[in-house]
Amino acid sequence: DQQVKQNSPSLSVQEGRISILNCDYTNSMFDYFLWYKKYPAEGPTFLISISSIKDKNEDGRFTVFLNKSAKHLSLHIVPSQPGDSAVYFCAATEYGNKLVFGAGTILRVKS
Amino acid sequence: DAGVIQSPRHEVTEMGQEVTLRCKPISGHNSLFWYRQTMMRGLELLIYFNNNVPIDDSGMPEDRFSAKMPNASFSTLKIQPSEPRDSAVYFCASSSRLAGGPKSTGELFFGEGSRLTVL
């Protein structure tokens, strides 16, 4: 019973274009959502987050959008760079308790 | 500042052997998490501790898995006996969530992981 789902195992994008990574969740009690980025042979690192009281949070080239009614969030990377190639994990938490992760999406940015 | 430190980075063992993975969290962090990463299931939470006390071990797959946190600066994850299906990367993470305190954002800091191969 996966509460956080990333249905696209991989995504390939041309350098300079927009990358859109999607995530769906089932638990309506989740109140905070995070994106983590992972390079090979390294641990995941925090990228950007959003509270359930907001619908958008922006940090440089990265923007996260939250649609609570659809239980959907997305991460936009504009413009995409080759160094953005990594595995991206969506995660959610309820009242700061354990983080529940999705299965991850492999992003490849082609130069 | 030192991050989360895990050892060993790589472990190759034979089925039936005992495996012990170690973790040193970031100093001052009072929550510690063990995750397992597999291709099929992504990052799965196995167990987490708050102030050295296990809070939720519902993700521990079987009785063969056990975890301890004897003090604030050390935790172990043990598999005995190990099986080939236990092969995965095991991550330890810590956070500064305060028990009973203000609501946390849940941000975790991960170690580099321990890659386990059981033959």
Short mmCIF file of C-alpha atoms in Angstrom, two decimals:
data_model
loop_
_atom_site.label_atom_id
_atom_site.label_comp_id
_atom_site.label_asym_id
_atom_site.label_seq_id
_atom_site.Cartn_x
_atom_site.Cartn_y
_atom_site.Cartn_z
CA ASP A 1 0.00 0.00 0.00
CA GLN A 2 2.09 2.86 -1.30
CA GLN A 3 0.95 6.19 0.09
CA VAL A 4 3.31 8.16 -2.15
CA LYS A 5 3.53 7.21 -5.80
CA GLN A 6 5.85 8.31 -8.57
CA ASN A 7 4.43 6.64 -11.63
CA SER A 8 7.18 7.60 -14.06
CA PRO A 9 10.32 5.52 -13.47
CA SER A 10 12.37 7.74 -15.76
CA LEU A 11 12.32 11.00 -17.70
CA SER A 12 14.63 12.28 -20.41
CA VAL A 13 14.85 16.01 -21.18
CA GLN A 14 16.99 18.19 -23.41
CA GLU A 15 19.30 20.67 -21.73
CA GLY A 16 17.64 24.07 -21.37
CA ARG A 17 14.12 22.68 -21.45
CA ILE A 18 11.72 22.21 -18.55
CA SER A 19 11.71 19.00 -16.51
CA ILE A 20 8.43 18.10 -14.79
CA LEU A 21 8.43 15.32 -12.22
CA ASN A 22 5.12 14.17 -10.81
CA CYS A 23 4.01 12.64 -7.55
CA ASP A 24 0.65 11.46 -6.21
CA TYR A 25 -0.33 10.67 -2.65
CA THR A 26 -3.25 8.97 -0.97
CA ASN A 27 -3.06 10.09 2.66
CA SER A 28 -5.05 13.30 3.11
CA MET A 29 -3.39 13.83 6.50
CA PHE A 30 -0.01 14.58 4.94
CA ASP A 31 0.79 18.20 5.70
CA TYR A 32 4.32 18.64 4.37
CA PHE A 33 5.91 17.49 1.16
CA LEU A 34 9.56 17.31 0.17
CA TRP A 35 11.67 16.50 -2.84
CA TYR A 36 15.03 14.81 -2.49
CA LYS A 37 17.72 14.38 -5.11
CA LYS A 38 20.10 11.43 -5.21
CA TYR A 39 23.29 10.93 -7.19
CA PRO A 40 24.82 7.45 -7.62
CA ALA A 41 26.76 6.18 -4.60
CA GLU A 42 25.52 9.07 -2.46
CA GLY A 43 22.70 9.53 0.01
CA PRO A 44 19.60 11.53 -0.91
CA THR A 45 19.84 15.26 -0.25
CA PHE A 46 17.03 17.67 0.42
CA LEU A 47 16.02 19.83 -2.54
CA ILE A 48 12.82 21.74 -1.88
CA SER A 49 9.65 21.44 0.19
CA ILE A 50 6.14 22.78 0.47
CA SER A 51 3.61 23.03 3.25
CA SER A 52 0.05 21.88 2.66
CA ILE A 53 -1.18 25.43 3.26
CA LYS A 54 0.57 26.61 0.12
CA ASP A 55 0.19 25.71 -3.52
CA LYS A 56 3.58 26.81 -4.81
CA ASN A 57 7.12 27.19 -3.55
CA GLU A 58 10.01 28.42 -5.65
CA ASP A 59 13.76 28.23 -5.13
CA GLY A 60 15.85 29.34 -8.05
CA ARG A 61 15.36 26.94 -10.95
CA PHE A 62 13.19 24.64 -8.84
CA THR A 63 9.47 25.10 -8.23
CA VAL A 64 7.14 22.72 -6.46
CA PHE A 65 3.39 22.87 -7.06
CA LEU A 66 0.81 21.28 -4.80
CA ASN A 67 -2.77 20.46 -5.78
CA LYS A 68 -4.42 19.24 -2.59
CA SER A 69 -7.78 18.45 -4.15
CA ALA A 70 -6.07 16.13 -6.62
CA LYS A 71 -3.53 14.90 -4.07
CA HIS A 72 -0.83 15.69 -6.57
CA LEU A 73 2.43 17.55 -6.54
CA SER A 74 5.00 18.27 -9.16
CA LEU A 75 8.56 19.51 -9.35
CA HIS A 76 9.52 21.82 -12.19
CA ILE A 77 13.14 22.42 -13.13
CA VAL A 78 13.72 25.33 -15.49
CA PRO A 79 16.06 25.41 -17.30
CA SER A 80 17.27 21.83 -16.95
CA GLN A 81 21.03 21.28 -16.78
CA PRO A 82 23.11 18.11 -17.24
CA GLY A 83 24.07 18.29 -13.55
CA ASP A 84 20.40 17.83 -12.67
CA SER A 85 20.60 14.22 -13.89
CA ALA A 86 19.83 12.17 -10.79
CA VAL A 87 17.09 10.20 -9.07
CA TYR A 88 14.38 12.41 -7.61
CA PHE A 89 12.32 11.19 -4.67
CA CYS A 90 9.03 12.69 -3.59
CA ALA A 91 8.30 12.40 0.15
CA ALA A 92 5.50 13.33 2.51
CA THR A 93 5.04 13.56 6.23
CA GLU A 94 2.21 13.90 8.71
CA TYR A 95 2.87 16.26 11.63
CA GLY A 96 6.62 15.90 11.24
CA ASN A 97 6.60 12.17 11.78
CA LYS A 98 8.28 9.67 9.53
CA LEU A 99 8.92 10.60 5.93
CA VAL A 100 7.20 8.35 3.40
CA PHE A 101 9.01 8.21 0.07
CA GLY A 102 7.96 7.39 -3.44
CA ALA A 103 9.90 4.94 -5.59
CA GLY A 104 11.82 7.69 -7.36
CA THR A 105 12.13 9.02 -10.91
CA ILE A 106 15.39 8.91 -12.83
CA LEU A 107 15.94 12.22 -14.65
CA ARG A 108 18.39 12.35 -17.54
CA VAL A 109 19.22 15.77 -18.97
CA LYS A 110 20.84 15.46 -22.37
CA SER A 111 23.31 18.08 -23.56
CA ASP B 1 30.67 19.62 10.13
CA ALA B 2 30.44 15.84 9.88
CA GLY B 3 27.30 14.47 8.34
CA VAL B 4 25.68 11.12 9.03
CA ILE B 5 28.38 8.46 8.98
CA GLN B 6 27.62 4.90 7.97
CA SER B 7 29.80 1.80 7.92
CA PRO B 8 30.63 -0.33 6.13
CA ARG B 9 30.10 1.29 2.72
CA HIS B 10 30.07 -2.09 1.06
CA GLU B 11 29.42 -5.53 2.50
CA VAL B 12 29.45 -8.83 0.66
CA THR B 13 28.46 -11.86 2.64
CA GLU B 14 27.09 -15.33 2.22
CA MET B 15 23.55 -16.39 2.92
CA GLY B 16 23.06 -17.29 6.56
CA GLN B 17 25.73 -14.97 7.89
CA GLU B 18 25.05 -12.17 10.34
CA VAL B 19 25.32 -8.62 9.03
CA THR B 20 25.68 -5.52 11.20
CA LEU B 21 25.37 -2.04 9.74
CA ARG B 22 26.41 0.97 11.78
CA CYS B 23 25.37 4.60 11.89
CA LYS B 24 26.54 7.73 13.64
CA PRO B 25 23.94 10.51 13.36
CA ILE B 26 24.67 14.22 13.20
CA SER B 27 25.52 15.54 16.63
CA GLY B 28 22.51 17.16 18.27
CA HIS B 29 19.97 15.33 16.13
CA ASN B 30 17.54 13.36 18.23
CA SER B 31 15.72 11.33 15.58
CA LEU B 32 17.30 8.51 13.59
CA PHE B 33 15.87 6.57 10.69
CA TRP B 34 16.88 3.41 8.83
CA TYR B 35 15.76 3.15 5.21
CA ARG B 36 16.32 0.48 2.56
CA GLN B 37 16.52 1.28 -1.13
CA THR B 38 15.63 -1.28 -3.78
CA MET B 39 14.89 -0.88 -7.46
CA MET B 40 11.34 -2.13 -7.07
CA ARG B 41 10.24 -0.28 -3.95
CA GLY B 42 12.44 2.79 -3.79
CA LEU B 43 13.14 4.06 -0.27
CA GLU B 44 11.37 2.05 2.41
CA LEU B 45 11.39 3.10 6.06
CA LEU B 46 12.44 0.20 8.26
CA ILE B 47 12.49 1.77 11.71
CA TYR B 48 12.93 5.10 13.41
CA PHE B 49 14.04 6.24 16.83
CA ASN B 50 13.33 9.40 18.76
CA ASN B 51 15.61 10.19 21.70
CA ASN B 52 17.07 6.67 21.37
CA VAL B 53 13.65 5.03 21.74
CA PRO B 54 12.20 3.00 18.84
CA ILE B 55 8.99 4.71 17.76
CA ASP B 56 7.88 2.77 14.70
CA ASP B 57 9.35 -0.52 13.54
CA SER B 58 6.43 -1.52 11.34
CA GLY B 59 8.68 -1.44 8.28
CA MET B 60 11.08 -4.07 9.57
CA PRO B 61 10.45 -6.91 7.13
CA GLU B 62 10.99 -9.92 9.40
CA ASP B 63 12.25 -11.01 12.77
CA ARG B 64 15.62 -11.51 11.14
CA PHE B 65 15.99 -7.72 11.25
CA SER B 66 16.70 -5.86 14.47
CA ALA B 67 17.88 -2.35 15.28
CA LYS B 68 19.28 -0.73 18.39
CA MET B 69 20.23 2.74 19.48
CA PRO B 70 22.17 2.41 22.74
CA ASN B 71 23.01 6.12 22.85
CA ALA B 72 22.45 9.35 20.97
CA SER B 73 25.51 8.92 18.76
CA PHE B 74 25.25 5.33 17.57
CA SER B 75 22.80 2.91 16.03
CA THR B 76 23.03 -0.55 14.50
CA LEU B 77 20.88 -2.50 12.09
CA LYS B 78 21.42 -6.24 12.27
CA ILE B 79 20.27 -8.98 9.93
CA GLN B 80 20.58 -12.54 11.20
CA PRO B 81 20.53 -14.76 9.24
CA SER B 82 20.95 -12.83 6.01
CA GLU B 83 19.30 -13.91 2.76
CA PRO B 84 19.95 -12.94 -0.89
CA ARG B 85 16.70 -10.92 -0.98
CA ASP B 86 18.15 -8.64 1.69
CA SER B 87 20.59 -7.30 -0.91
CA ALA B 88 19.99 -3.55 -1.11
CA VAL B 89 21.43 -0.20 -0.11
CA TYR B 90 20.66 0.64 3.50
CA PHE B 91 20.55 4.30 4.47
CA CYS B 92 20.66 5.89 7.87
CA ALA B 93 19.27 9.40 8.29
CA SER B 94 18.92 11.79 11.20
CA SER B 95 16.91 14.89 11.98
CA SER B 96 16.53 17.42 14.78
CA ARG B 97 12.85 16.88 15.38
CA LEU B 98 11.99 17.50 19.02
CA ALA B 99 9.70 15.00 20.67
CA GLY B 100 6.57 16.82 21.71
CA GLY B 101 7.95 20.06 20.41
CA PRO B 102 6.94 22.30 17.54
CA LYS B 103 5.82 20.56 14.43
CA SER B 104 8.80 19.54 12.35
CA THR B 105 9.21 19.91 8.62
CA GLY B 106 10.50 16.37 8.55
CA GLU B 107 13.71 17.18 6.70
CA LEU B 108 16.19 14.33 6.98
CA PHE B 109 19.94 14.21 6.49
CA PHE B 110 21.13 10.98 4.95
CA GLY B 111 24.38 9.08 5.14
CA GLU B 112 26.05 7.72 2.02
CA GLY B 113 24.52 4.30 2.52
CA SER B 114 25.76 0.74 3.04
CA ARG B 115 25.50 -1.47 -0.03
CA LEU B 116 24.79 -5.03 1.07
CA THR B 117 25.18 -8.03 -1.21
CA VAL B 118 24.15 -11.43 0.11
CA LEU B 119 25.32 -14.30 -2.07
#
